[in-house]
Amino acid sequence: MDIVLTHNPSHEDLHEIRCGLLNYNRQFMDIKRITPLGFFINGEQDQKLAGLTGSIAGDWLRIDMLWVSEALRGQQVGSRLIQAAEEEARRQQCRYAQVDTASFQARPFYEKLGYHLGWTLDNYPHPGQQRFYLTKDL
């Protein structure tokens, strides 16, 4: 049994591991309550100008990625995307939301929207930097 290293896992590779994990998790949780989410703002030629991706798992909204193009920054687009995700989560009976962000990213932005720091991972991804894990009651 050899370990195979790849620096470029395929979508199929990732899918197989995800399915294996979900099959294991079935004994502990209702995996039917795991729902991927995507909220997007598209330009005139259907290119992405902003978006939020995440999932709902049980009672939790998980925000994975939030990005707003330079052209739309400062126009409350990020806040609108977060609000849309939270509204959908509430509609699906979620009670909490979770996000993580790096020290060079958006901690004050999330705190302004009501997220609270749960814990900090120091020296990630590099010495002197941090990863912040924030939650919010919905």
Short mmCIF file of C-alpha atoms in Angstrom, two decimals:
data_model
loop_
_atom_site.label_atom_id
_atom_site.label_comp_id
_atom_site.label_asym_id
_atom_site.label_seq_id
_atom_site.Cartn_x
_atom_site.Cartn_y
_atom_site.Cartn_z
CA MET A 1 0.00 0.00 0.00
CA ASP A 2 1.85 3.07 -1.31
CA ILE A 3 1.13 6.72 -0.65
CA VAL A 4 0.82 8.66 -3.92
CA LEU A 5 1.57 12.39 -3.87
CA THR A 6 0.01 14.83 -6.31
CA HIS A 7 0.25 18.60 -6.31
CA ASN A 8 -2.71 18.78 -8.68
CA PRO A 9 -5.56 16.56 -7.45
CA SER A 10 -8.31 16.17 -10.01
CA HIS A 11 -11.96 16.95 -9.38
CA GLU A 12 -12.50 13.17 -9.44
CA ASP A 13 -9.82 12.68 -6.73
CA LEU A 14 -11.47 15.28 -4.52
CA HIS A 15 -14.92 13.84 -5.19
CA GLU A 16 -13.83 10.31 -4.17
CA ILE A 17 -12.39 11.53 -0.87
CA ARG A 18 -15.44 13.73 -0.19
CA CYS A 19 -17.78 10.77 -0.85
CA GLY A 20 -15.74 8.50 1.40
CA LEU A 21 -15.89 11.03 4.22
CA LEU A 22 -19.62 11.63 3.73
CA ASN A 23 -20.30 7.89 3.79
CA TYR A 24 -18.44 7.62 7.09
CA ASN A 25 -20.22 10.69 8.50
CA ARG A 26 -23.66 9.21 7.73
CA GLN A 27 -23.55 7.26 10.97
CA PHE A 28 -23.22 10.47 12.99
CA MET A 29 -25.27 13.06 11.08
CA ASP A 30 -27.94 13.47 8.45
CA ILE A 31 -25.80 14.22 5.41
CA LYS A 32 -28.92 15.17 3.47
CA ARG A 33 -28.67 18.39 5.51
CA ILE A 34 -25.38 19.25 3.80
CA THR A 35 -26.23 21.66 1.03
CA PRO A 36 -23.71 23.60 -1.07
CA LEU A 37 -24.49 27.27 -1.68
CA GLY A 38 -23.31 29.85 -4.18
CA PHE A 39 -24.35 33.49 -4.49
CA PHE A 40 -22.93 35.41 -7.44
CA ILE A 41 -23.01 38.83 -9.06
CA ASN A 42 -22.25 38.59 -12.76
CA GLY A 43 -21.14 41.24 -15.22
CA GLU A 44 -22.66 41.97 -18.60
CA GLN A 45 -20.72 39.12 -20.23
CA ASP A 46 -21.57 36.71 -17.40
CA GLN A 47 -18.14 37.01 -15.76
CA LYS A 48 -18.08 36.82 -11.96
CA LEU A 49 -17.73 40.24 -10.30
CA ALA A 50 -18.40 38.98 -6.78
CA GLY A 51 -19.48 35.84 -5.03
CA LEU A 52 -19.91 33.86 -1.87
CA THR A 53 -19.61 30.09 -1.64
CA GLY A 54 -20.34 27.89 1.31
CA SER A 55 -22.62 25.21 2.63
CA ILE A 56 -25.28 24.39 5.14
CA ALA A 57 -24.53 21.47 7.45
CA GLY A 58 -27.06 20.74 10.14
CA ASP A 59 -27.75 23.95 12.04
CA TRP A 60 -24.74 25.78 10.57
CA LEU A 61 -24.05 28.05 7.63
CA ARG A 62 -20.41 27.71 6.63
CA ILE A 63 -18.97 30.54 4.53
CA ASP A 64 -16.04 29.20 2.54
CA MET A 65 -15.15 32.02 0.18
CA LEU A 66 -16.23 35.63 -0.25
CA TRP A 67 -14.74 37.74 -3.00
CA VAL A 68 -15.66 41.15 -4.40
CA SER A 69 -13.87 42.56 -7.44
CA GLU A 70 -12.10 45.90 -7.16
CA ALA A 71 -14.79 47.45 -9.37
CA LEU A 72 -17.50 46.69 -6.78
CA ARG A 73 -15.62 47.22 -3.51
CA GLY A 74 -16.98 49.90 -1.22
CA GLN A 75 -20.53 49.45 -2.52
CA GLN A 76 -21.82 47.11 0.23
CA VAL A 77 -21.68 44.14 -2.14
CA GLY A 78 -19.90 41.90 0.38
CA SER A 79 -22.46 42.78 3.06
CA ARG A 80 -25.30 42.03 0.64
CA LEU A 81 -23.82 38.63 -0.21
CA ILE A 82 -23.43 37.76 3.48
CA GLN A 83 -27.00 38.87 4.18
CA ALA A 84 -28.30 36.75 1.29
CA ALA A 85 -26.45 33.69 2.62
CA GLU A 86 -27.71 34.28 6.15
CA GLU A 87 -31.29 34.69 4.90
CA GLU A 88 -31.07 31.40 3.02
CA ALA A 89 -29.57 29.73 6.09
CA ARG A 90 -32.40 30.98 8.29
CA ARG A 91 -34.91 29.78 5.69
CA GLN A 92 -33.34 26.33 6.06
CA GLN A 93 -33.61 26.57 9.88
CA CYS A 94 -29.92 27.22 10.55
CA ARG A 95 -29.15 28.73 13.91
CA TYR A 96 -25.47 29.66 13.47
CA ALA A 97 -22.93 30.85 10.91
CA GLN A 98 -19.18 30.29 10.75
CA VAL A 99 -16.36 31.83 8.71
CA ASP A 100 -12.60 31.97 8.90
CA THR A 101 -10.35 34.71 7.58
CA ALA A 102 -6.65 35.57 7.59
CA SER A 103 -5.15 38.53 9.43
CA PHE A 104 -4.51 40.26 6.10
CA GLN A 105 -8.13 39.79 5.03
CA ALA A 106 -11.47 40.78 6.53
CA ARG A 107 -11.84 40.22 10.30
CA PRO A 108 -13.20 43.77 10.96
CA PHE A 109 -15.68 43.36 8.09
CA TYR A 110 -17.16 40.20 9.62
CA GLU A 111 -17.20 41.68 13.12
CA LYS A 112 -19.11 44.68 11.79
CA LEU A 113 -21.73 42.20 10.55
CA GLY A 114 -22.11 40.63 14.00
CA TYR A 115 -19.56 37.81 13.86
CA HIS A 116 -17.58 37.11 17.03
CA LEU A 117 -14.06 35.75 17.30
CA GLY A 118 -14.08 32.16 18.55
CA TRP A 119 -10.39 31.36 18.33
CA THR A 120 -7.17 32.31 16.60
CA LEU A 121 -4.57 30.14 14.91
CA ASP A 122 -1.25 31.93 15.28
CA ASN A 123 1.57 31.91 12.71
CA TYR A 124 -0.72 30.78 9.89
CA PRO A 125 -0.05 30.71 7.03
CA HIS A 126 3.30 32.34 7.90
CA PRO A 127 5.02 33.54 11.07
CA GLY A 128 3.42 36.74 12.32
CA GLN A 129 0.13 36.10 10.53
CA GLN A 130 -3.05 34.63 11.95
CA ARG A 131 -6.21 32.81 10.94
CA PHE A 132 -9.36 33.92 12.75
CA TYR A 133 -12.40 31.70 13.26
CA LEU A 134 -15.63 33.64 13.76
CA THR A 135 -19.22 32.64 14.49
CA LYS A 136 -22.59 34.33 14.62
CA ASP A 137 -25.97 33.36 16.05
CA LEU A 138 -28.58 33.66 13.34
#
